Structures are given as C-alpha cells and as structure tokens.
PDB file of C-alpha atoms in Angstrom:
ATOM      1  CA  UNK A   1     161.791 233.714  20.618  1.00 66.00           C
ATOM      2  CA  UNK A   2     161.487 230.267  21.170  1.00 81.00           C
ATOM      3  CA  UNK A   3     162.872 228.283  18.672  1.00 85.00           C
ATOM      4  CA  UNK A   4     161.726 224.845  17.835  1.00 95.00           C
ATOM      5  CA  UNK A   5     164.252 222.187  16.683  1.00 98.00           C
ATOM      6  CA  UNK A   6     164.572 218.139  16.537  1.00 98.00           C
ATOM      7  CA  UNK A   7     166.952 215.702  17.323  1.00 98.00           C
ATOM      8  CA  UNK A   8     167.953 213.741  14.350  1.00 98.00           C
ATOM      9  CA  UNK A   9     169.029 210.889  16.900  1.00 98.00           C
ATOM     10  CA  UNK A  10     165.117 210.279  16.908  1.00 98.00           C
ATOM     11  CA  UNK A  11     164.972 209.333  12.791  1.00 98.00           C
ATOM     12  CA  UNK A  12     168.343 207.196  12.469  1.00 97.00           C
ATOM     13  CA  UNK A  13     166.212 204.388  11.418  1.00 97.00           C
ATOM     14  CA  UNK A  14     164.657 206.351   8.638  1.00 97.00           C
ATOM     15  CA  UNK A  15     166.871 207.157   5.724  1.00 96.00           C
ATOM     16  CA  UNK A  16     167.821 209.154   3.336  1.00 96.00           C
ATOM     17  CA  UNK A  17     168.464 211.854   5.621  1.00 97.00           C
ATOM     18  CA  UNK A  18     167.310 214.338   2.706  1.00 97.00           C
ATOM     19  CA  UNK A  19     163.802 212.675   3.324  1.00 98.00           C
ATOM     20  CA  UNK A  20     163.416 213.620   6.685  1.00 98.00           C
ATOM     21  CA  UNK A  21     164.742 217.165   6.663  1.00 98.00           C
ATOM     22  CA  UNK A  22     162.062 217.985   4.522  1.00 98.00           C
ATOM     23  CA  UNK A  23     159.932 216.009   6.371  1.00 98.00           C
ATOM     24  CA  UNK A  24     160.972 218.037   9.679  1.00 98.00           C
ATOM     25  CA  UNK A  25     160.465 221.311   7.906  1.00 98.00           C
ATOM     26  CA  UNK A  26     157.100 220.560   6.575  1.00 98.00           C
ATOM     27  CA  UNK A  27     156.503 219.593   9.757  1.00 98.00           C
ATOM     28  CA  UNK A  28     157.089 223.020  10.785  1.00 97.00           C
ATOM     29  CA  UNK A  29     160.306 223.177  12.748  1.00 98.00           C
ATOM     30  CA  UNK A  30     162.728 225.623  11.726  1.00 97.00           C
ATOM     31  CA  UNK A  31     166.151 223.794  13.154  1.00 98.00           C
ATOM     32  CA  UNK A  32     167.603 220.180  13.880  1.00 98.00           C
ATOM     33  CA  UNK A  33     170.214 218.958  16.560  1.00 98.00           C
ATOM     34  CA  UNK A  34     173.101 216.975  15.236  1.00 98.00           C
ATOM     35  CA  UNK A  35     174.491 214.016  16.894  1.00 98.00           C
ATOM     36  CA  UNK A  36     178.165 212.866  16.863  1.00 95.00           C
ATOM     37  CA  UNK A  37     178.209 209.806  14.263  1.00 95.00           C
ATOM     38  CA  UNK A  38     176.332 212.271  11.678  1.00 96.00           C
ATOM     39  CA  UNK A  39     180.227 214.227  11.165  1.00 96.00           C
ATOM     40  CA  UNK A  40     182.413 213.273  13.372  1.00 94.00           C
ATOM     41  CA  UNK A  41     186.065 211.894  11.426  1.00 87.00           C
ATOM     42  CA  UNK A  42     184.540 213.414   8.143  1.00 89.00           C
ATOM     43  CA  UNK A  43     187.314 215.189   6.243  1.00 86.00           C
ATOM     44  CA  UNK A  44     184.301 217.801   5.149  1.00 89.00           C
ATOM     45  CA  UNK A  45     180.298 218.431   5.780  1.00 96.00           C
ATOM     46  CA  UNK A  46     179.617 220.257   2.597  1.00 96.00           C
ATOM     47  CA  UNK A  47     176.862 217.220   1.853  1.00 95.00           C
ATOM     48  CA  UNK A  48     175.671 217.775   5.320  1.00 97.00           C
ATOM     49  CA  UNK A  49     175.040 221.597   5.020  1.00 97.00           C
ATOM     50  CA  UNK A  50     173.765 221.489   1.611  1.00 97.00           C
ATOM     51  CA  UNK A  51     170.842 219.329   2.671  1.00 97.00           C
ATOM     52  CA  UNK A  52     170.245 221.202   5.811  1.00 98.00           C
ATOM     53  CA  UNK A  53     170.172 224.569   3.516  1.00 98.00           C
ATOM     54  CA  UNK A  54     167.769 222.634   0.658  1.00 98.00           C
ATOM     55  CA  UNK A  55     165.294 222.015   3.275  1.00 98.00           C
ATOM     56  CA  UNK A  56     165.745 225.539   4.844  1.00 98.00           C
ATOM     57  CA  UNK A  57     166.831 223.961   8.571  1.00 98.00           C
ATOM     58  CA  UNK A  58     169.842 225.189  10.543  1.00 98.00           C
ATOM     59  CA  UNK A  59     171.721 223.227  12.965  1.00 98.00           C
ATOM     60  CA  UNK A  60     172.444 225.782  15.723  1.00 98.00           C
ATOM     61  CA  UNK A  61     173.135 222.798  18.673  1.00 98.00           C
ATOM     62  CA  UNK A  62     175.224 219.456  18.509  1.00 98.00           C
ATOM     63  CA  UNK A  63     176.152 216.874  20.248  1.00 98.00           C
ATOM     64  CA  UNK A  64     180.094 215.918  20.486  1.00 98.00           C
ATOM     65  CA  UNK A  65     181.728 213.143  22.296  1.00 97.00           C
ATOM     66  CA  UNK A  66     184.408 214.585  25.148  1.00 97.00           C
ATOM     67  CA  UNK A  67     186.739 212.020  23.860  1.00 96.00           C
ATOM     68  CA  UNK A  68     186.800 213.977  20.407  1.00 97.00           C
ATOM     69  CA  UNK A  69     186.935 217.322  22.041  1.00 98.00           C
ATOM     70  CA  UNK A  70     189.840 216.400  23.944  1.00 98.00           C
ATOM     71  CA  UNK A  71     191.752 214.983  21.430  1.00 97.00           C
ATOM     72  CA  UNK A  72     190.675 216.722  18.367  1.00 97.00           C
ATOM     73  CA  UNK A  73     189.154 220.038  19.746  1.00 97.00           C
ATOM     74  CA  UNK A  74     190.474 222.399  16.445  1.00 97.00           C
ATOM     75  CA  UNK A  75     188.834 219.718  13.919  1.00 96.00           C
ATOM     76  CA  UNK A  76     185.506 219.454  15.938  1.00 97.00           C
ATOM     77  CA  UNK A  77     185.134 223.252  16.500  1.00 97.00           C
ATOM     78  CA  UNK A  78     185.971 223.194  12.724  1.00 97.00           C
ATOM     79  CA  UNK A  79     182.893 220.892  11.556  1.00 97.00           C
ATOM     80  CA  UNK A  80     180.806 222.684  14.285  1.00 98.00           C
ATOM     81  CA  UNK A  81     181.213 225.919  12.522  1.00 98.00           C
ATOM     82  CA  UNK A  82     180.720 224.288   9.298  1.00 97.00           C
ATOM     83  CA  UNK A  83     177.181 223.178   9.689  1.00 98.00           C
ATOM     84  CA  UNK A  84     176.414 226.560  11.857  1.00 98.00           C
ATOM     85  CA  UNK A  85     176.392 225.307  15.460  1.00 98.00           C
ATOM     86  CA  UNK A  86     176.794 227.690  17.984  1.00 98.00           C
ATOM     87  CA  UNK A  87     176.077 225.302  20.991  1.00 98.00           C
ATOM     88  CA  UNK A  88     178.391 222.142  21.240  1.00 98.00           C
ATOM     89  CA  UNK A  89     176.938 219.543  23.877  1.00 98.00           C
ATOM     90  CA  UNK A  90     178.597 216.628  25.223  1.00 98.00           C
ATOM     91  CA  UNK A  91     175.816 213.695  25.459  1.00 98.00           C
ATOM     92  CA  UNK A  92     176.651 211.033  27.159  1.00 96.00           C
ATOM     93  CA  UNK A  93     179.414 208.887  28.885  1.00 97.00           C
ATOM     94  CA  UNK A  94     179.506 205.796  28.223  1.00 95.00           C
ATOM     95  CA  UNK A  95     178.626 202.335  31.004  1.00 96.00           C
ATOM     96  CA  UNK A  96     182.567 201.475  31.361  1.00 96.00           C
ATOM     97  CA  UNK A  97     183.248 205.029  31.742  1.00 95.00           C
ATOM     98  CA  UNK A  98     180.652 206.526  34.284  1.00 97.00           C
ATOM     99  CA  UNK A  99     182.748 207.027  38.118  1.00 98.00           C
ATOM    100  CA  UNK A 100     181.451 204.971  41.054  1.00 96.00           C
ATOM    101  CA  UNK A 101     182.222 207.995  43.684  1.00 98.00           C
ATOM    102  CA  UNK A 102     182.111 211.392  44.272  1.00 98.00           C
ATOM    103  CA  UNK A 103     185.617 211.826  43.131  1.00 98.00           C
ATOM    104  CA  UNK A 104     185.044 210.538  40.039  1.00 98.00           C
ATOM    105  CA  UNK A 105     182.122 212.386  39.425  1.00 98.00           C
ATOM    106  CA  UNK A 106     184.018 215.815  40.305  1.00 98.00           C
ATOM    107  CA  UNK A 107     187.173 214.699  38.085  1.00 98.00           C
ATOM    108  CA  UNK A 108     184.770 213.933  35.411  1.00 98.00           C
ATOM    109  CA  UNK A 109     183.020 217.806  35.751  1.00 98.00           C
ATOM    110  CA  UNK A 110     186.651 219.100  35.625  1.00 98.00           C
ATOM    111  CA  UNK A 111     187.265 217.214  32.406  1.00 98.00           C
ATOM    112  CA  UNK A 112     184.294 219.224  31.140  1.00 98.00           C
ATOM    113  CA  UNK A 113     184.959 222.346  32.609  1.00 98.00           C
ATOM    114  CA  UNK A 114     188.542 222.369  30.870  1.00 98.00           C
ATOM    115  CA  UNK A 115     187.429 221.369  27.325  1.00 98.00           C
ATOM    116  CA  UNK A 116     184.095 223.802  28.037  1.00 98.00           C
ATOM    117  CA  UNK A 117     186.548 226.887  29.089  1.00 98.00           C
ATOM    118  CA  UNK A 118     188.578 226.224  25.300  1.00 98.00           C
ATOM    119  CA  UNK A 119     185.322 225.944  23.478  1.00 98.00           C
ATOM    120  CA  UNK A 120     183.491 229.067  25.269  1.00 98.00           C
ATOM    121  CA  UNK A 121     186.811 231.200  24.472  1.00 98.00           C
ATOM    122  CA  UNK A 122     185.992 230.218  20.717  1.00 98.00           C
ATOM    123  CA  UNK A 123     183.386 231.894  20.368  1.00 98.00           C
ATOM    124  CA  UNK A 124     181.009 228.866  21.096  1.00 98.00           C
ATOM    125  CA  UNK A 125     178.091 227.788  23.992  1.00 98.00           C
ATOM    126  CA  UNK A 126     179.411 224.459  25.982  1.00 98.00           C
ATOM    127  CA  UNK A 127     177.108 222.231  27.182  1.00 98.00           C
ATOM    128  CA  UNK A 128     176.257 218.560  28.889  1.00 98.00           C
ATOM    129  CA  UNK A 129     173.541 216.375  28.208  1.00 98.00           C
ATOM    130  CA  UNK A 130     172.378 214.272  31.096  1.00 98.00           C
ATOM    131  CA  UNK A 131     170.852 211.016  31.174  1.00 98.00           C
ATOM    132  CA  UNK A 132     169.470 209.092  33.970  1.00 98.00           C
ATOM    133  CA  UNK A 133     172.064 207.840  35.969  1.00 98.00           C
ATOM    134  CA  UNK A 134     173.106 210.903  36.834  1.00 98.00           C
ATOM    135  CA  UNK A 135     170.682 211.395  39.134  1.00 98.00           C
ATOM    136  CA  UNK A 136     171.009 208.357  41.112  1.00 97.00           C
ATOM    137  CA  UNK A 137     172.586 208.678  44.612  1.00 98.00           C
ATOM    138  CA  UNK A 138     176.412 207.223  45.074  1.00 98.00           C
ATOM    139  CA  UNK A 139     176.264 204.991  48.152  1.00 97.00           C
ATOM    140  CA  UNK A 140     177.711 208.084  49.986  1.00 98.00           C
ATOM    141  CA  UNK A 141     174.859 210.032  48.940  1.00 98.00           C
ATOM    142  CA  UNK A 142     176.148 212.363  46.326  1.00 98.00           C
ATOM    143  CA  UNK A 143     173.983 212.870  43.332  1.00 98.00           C
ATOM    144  CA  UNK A 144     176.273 212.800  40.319  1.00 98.00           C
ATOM    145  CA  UNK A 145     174.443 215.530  38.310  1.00 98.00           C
ATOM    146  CA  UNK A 146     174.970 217.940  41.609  1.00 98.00           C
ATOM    147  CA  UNK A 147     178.891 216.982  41.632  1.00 98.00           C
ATOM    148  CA  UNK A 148     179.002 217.260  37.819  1.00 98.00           C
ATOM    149  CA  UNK A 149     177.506 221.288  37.797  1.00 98.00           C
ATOM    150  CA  UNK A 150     179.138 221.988  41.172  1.00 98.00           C
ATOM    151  CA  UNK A 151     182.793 221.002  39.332  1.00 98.00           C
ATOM    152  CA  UNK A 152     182.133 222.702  36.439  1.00 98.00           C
ATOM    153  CA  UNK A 153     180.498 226.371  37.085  1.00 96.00           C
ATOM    154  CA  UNK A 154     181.269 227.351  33.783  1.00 96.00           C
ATOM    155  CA  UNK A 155     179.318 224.785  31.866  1.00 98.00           C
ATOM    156  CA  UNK A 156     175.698 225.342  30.779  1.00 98.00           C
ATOM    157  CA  UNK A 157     172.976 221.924  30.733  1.00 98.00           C
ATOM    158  CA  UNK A 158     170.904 220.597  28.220  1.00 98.00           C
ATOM    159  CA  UNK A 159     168.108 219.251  30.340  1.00 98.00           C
ATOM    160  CA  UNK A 160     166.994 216.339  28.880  1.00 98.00           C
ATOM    161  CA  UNK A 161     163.804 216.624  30.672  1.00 98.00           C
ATOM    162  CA  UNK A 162     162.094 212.529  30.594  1.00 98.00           C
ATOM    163  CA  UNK A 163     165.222 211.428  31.416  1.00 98.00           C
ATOM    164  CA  UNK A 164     165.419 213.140  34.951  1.00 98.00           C
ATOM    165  CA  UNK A 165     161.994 211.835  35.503  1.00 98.00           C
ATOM    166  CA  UNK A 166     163.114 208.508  34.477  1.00 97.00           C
ATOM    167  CA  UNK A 167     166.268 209.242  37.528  1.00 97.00           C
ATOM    168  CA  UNK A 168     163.567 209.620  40.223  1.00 97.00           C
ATOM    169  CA  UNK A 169     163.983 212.952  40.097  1.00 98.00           C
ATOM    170  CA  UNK A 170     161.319 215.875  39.932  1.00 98.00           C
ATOM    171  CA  UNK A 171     162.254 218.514  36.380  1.00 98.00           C
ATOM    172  CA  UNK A 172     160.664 221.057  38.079  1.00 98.00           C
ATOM    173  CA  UNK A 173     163.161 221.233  41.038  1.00 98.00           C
ATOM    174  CA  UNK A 174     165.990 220.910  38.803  1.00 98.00           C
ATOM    175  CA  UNK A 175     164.976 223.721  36.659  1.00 98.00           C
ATOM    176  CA  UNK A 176     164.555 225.731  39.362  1.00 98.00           C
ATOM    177  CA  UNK A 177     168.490 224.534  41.069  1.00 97.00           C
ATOM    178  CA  UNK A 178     169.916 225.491  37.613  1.00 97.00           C
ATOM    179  CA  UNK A 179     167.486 227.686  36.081  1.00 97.00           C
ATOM    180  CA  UNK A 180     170.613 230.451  35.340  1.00 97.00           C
ATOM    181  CA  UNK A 181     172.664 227.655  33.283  1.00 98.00           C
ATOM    182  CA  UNK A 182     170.043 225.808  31.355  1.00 98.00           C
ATOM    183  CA  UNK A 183     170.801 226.510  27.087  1.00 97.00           C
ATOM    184  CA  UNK A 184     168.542 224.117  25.693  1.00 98.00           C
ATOM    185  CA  UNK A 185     165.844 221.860  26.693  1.00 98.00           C
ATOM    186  CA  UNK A 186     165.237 218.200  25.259  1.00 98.00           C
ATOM    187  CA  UNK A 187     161.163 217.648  24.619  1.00 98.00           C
ATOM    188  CA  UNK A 188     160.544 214.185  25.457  1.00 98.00           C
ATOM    189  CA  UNK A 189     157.986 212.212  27.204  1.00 98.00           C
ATOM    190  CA  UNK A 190     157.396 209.295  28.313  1.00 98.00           C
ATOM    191  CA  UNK A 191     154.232 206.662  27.672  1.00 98.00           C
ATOM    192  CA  UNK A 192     152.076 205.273  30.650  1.00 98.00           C
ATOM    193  CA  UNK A 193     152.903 201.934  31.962  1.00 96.00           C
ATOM    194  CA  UNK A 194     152.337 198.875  29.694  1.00 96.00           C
ATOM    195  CA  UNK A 195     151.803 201.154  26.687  1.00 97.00           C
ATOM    196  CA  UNK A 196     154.644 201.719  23.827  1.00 98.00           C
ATOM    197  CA  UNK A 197     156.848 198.993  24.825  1.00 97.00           C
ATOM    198  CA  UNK A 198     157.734 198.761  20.931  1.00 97.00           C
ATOM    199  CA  UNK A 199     158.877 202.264  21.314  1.00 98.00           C
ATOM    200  CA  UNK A 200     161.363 201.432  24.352  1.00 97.00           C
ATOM    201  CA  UNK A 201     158.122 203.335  27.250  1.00 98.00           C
ATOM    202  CA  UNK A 202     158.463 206.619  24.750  1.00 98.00           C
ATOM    203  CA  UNK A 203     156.121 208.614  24.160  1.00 98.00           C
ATOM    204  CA  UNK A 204     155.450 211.486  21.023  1.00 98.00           C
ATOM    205  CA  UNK A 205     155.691 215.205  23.427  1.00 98.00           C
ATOM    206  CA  UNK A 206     152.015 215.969  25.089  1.00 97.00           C
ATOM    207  CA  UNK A 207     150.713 211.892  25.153  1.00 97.00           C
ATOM    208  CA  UNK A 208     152.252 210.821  27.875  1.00 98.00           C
ATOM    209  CA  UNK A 209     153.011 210.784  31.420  1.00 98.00           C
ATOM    210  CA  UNK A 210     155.155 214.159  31.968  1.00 98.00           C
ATOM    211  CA  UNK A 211     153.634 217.528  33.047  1.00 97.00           C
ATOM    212  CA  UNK A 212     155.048 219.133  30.009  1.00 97.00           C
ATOM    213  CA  UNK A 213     152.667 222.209  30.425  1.00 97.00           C
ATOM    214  CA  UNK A 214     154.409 222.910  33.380  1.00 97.00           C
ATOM    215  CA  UNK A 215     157.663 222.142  33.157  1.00 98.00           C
ATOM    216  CA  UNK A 216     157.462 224.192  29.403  1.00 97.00           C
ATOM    217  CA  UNK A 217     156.306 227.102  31.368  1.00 97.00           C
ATOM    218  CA  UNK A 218     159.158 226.672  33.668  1.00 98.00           C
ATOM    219  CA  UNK A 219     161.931 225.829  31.059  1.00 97.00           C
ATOM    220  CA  UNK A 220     160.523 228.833  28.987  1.00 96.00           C
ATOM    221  CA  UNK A 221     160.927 231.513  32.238  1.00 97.00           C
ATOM    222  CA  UNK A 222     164.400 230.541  32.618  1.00 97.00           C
ATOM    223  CA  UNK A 223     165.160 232.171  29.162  1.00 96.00           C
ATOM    224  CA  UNK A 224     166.351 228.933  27.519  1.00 96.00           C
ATOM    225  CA  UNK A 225     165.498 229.592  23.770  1.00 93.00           C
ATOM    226  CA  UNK A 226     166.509 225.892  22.165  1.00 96.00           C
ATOM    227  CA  UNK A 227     163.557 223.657  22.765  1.00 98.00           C
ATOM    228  CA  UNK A 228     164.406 220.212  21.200  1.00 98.00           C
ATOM    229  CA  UNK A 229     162.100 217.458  20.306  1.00 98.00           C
ATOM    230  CA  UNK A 230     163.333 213.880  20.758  1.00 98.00           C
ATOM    231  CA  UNK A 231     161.957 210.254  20.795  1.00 98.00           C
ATOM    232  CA  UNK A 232     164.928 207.387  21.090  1.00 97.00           C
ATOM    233  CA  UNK A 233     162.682 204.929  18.733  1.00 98.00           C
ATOM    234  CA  UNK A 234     159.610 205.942  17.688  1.00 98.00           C
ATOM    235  CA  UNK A 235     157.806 203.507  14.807  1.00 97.00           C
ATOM    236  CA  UNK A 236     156.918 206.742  12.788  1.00 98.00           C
ATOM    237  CA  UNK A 237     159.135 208.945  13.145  1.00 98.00           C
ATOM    238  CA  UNK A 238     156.977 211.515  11.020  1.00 98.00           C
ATOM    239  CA  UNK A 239     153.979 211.024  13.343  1.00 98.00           C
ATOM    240  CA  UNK A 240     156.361 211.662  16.336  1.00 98.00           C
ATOM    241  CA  UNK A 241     157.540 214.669  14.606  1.00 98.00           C
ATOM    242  CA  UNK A 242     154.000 216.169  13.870  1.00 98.00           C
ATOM    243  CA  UNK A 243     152.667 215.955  17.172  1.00 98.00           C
ATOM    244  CA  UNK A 244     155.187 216.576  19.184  1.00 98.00           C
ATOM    245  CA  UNK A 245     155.685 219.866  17.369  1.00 98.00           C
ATOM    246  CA  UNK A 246     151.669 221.010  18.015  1.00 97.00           C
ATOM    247  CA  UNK A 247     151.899 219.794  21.160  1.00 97.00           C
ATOM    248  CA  UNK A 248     155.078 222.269  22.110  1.00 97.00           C
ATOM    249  CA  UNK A 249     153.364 225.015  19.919  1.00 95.00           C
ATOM    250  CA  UNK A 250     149.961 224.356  22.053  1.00 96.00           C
ATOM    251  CA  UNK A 251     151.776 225.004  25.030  1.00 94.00           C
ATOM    252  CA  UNK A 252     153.568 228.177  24.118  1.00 86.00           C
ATOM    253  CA  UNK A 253     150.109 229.854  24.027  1.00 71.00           C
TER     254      UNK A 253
END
C-alpha cells in the first residue's frame, strides 16, 4: 500500500509545528518525514511524539546527519525509535565536505556503508538522500551517485526525484539502475522557467515541469512504499500540501 507522507523540511517557516500536523492530516496524509534539527541533541522527544500522535501522523522515515550517526549512533537510533522511525536517511553532505574525485566519492560510500551495516543490524532501514551534485561528472568522468551505490551495496536510496532532474540526469533511468534498492521516493517538482522564482524554481507535485505520471508509475513498480511530498520554500505551505497530495492520489489511479 502506498503510503503518503510529507517532509516537514517543506513548513519550517510555518510554526507552531502543532498547526501544521493537523494541517497535514486534514490534508489527508497519514505520515510525515523528520529532518535532523527537529531532535537531534534533545535529551527526550516525548513533545515531539505527543503532537505527532494528537494529529494521528506517524513518522516512519528520518533524516540524520552521518556526522551524528558516527559519533552518537546509540543516542540517534534511540530518538529514532522514539518517534517510530523505521527508515533512518542520511540527507545531505555538506559544500566543504563533498570529495573532488572518485576516491573520495568511494571513501565517502564506505563511510555509509559502515554506519548503514550498524543501523540495518538494529533492526532499522538505512538510507541516502541525494541531491544534485551527485550526479555531476568528476573531471575523470565518474558520476558520484554511481561511486556512492557501487561502495556501498548494502545501502538503500531515497530518490529525491526533482533533484536528479535538476543534475542533468533522466529519473527514469535511475529508477530503473537501482530499482531493487530504492525505500522511499521524494515527490517534488519543479516550476517552468521564469515562473516561482519566489519559491527558489519549485513547484507544488503535478504543476510543473517533471513527468511525475511516469516516473510515479515507475517508482511505484519498484515496490517502494514511502512516497514523500516536499517543496524547499513554498509561500503556502498548506496550498503546497493540498495539491501535491491530489495530485499523487490522481496518479495512483
């Protein structure tokens, strides 16, 4: 069953975060992804599951810095069972820490694969999160995201779908290369040229510029069940939230 959920990354701008839960539910998805600065270094996230409970959302995928899983692995598995997350994702490296060659990029996989192999023998699904760079070619030719998967066999994707596009590269052919190791899928689109430039060129899911019938159809076949809404600043988050969810449910048929 496919199972509809939203980043909360996209309504950081919009507090209280009680608010939008129950905006998200009444907007008719039944689970949220959590994002790093939401919990990480919190002693406890009783506040945090309380309000996902009152507005009748789980939080069964989250996103977790490798610097914290590597040097606090026991207390971020502990806050990931807390709020009920069963699929820990690293997200993103940051500009002074991306490698400049193929052996960085393979290192940097191996870094994952390690901390993924800890957090799989917990009990948990490991993940990464790619972006756009990763899909640019090293002066030697490499792709990153190739040398990233390649390093780490172990290590499922969250394929963050606009971004790809946004790499030059085609989703389609990447769901197909890792169709066996994609766990969740990020919804995101992006707006025609000229258009949305207060919203960074993002668009809300099904208005844009990406073939999301398709590459839902395709994301759906590969058995991936977490399908994850997300918009890095949209001006209404609420409008975002609405649409993109009809558009998603539209395509399921």
């Amino acid at each position: 069953m496919t199972q509809y959920s939203y980043q909360l990354y996209s309504s950081r701008n919009y507090p209280p975060l009680s608010d939008t839960l129950n905006m998200i539910s009444a907007a008719g998805y039944s689970a949220v992804e959590g994002f790093g600065a939401m919990y990480e270094g919190l002693p406890n996230v009783t506040a945090l599951r309380r309000e996902l409970d009152a507005a009748g959302l789980k939080m069964p995928t989250g996103h977790f810095g490798l610097g914290w899983l590597e040097t606090d692995l026991e207390g971020a598995m502990k806050t990931a069972r807390d709020l009920g997350i069963e699929v820990i994702i690293v997200p993103f490296i940051m500009p002074e820490d991306r490698p400049t060659d193929a052996a960085g990029w393979t290192a940097y996989g191996q870094s994952l694969a390690k901390v993924g192999d800890a957090i799989t023998a917990a009990g948990f699904q490991f993940g990464y999160h790619n972006h756009d760079f990763e899909f640019v070619a090293l002066p030697t030719g490499e792709i990153p995201m190739d040398l990233i998967m390649e390093s780490a066999p172990n290590v499922g994707l969250e394929l963050d779908v606009a971004w790809v596009v946004r790499g030059g590269s085609d989703p389609l052919e990447w769901i197909e290369r890792y169709s066996d190791r994609i766990i969740c899928t990020h919804v995101k689109d992006i707006a025609a040229s000229g258009t949305c430039q207060d919203e960074d060129g993002w668009a809300d899911v099904g208005h844009g510029t990406v073939d999301w019938p398709a590459v839902f159809k395709a994301a759906r076949a590969t058995g991936c069940k977490h399908f994850i809404a997300e918009h890095d600043n949209p001006n209404d988050h609420k409008r975002f939230a609405e649409r993109s969810i009809a558009a998603m449910k539209a395509m399921e048929g």
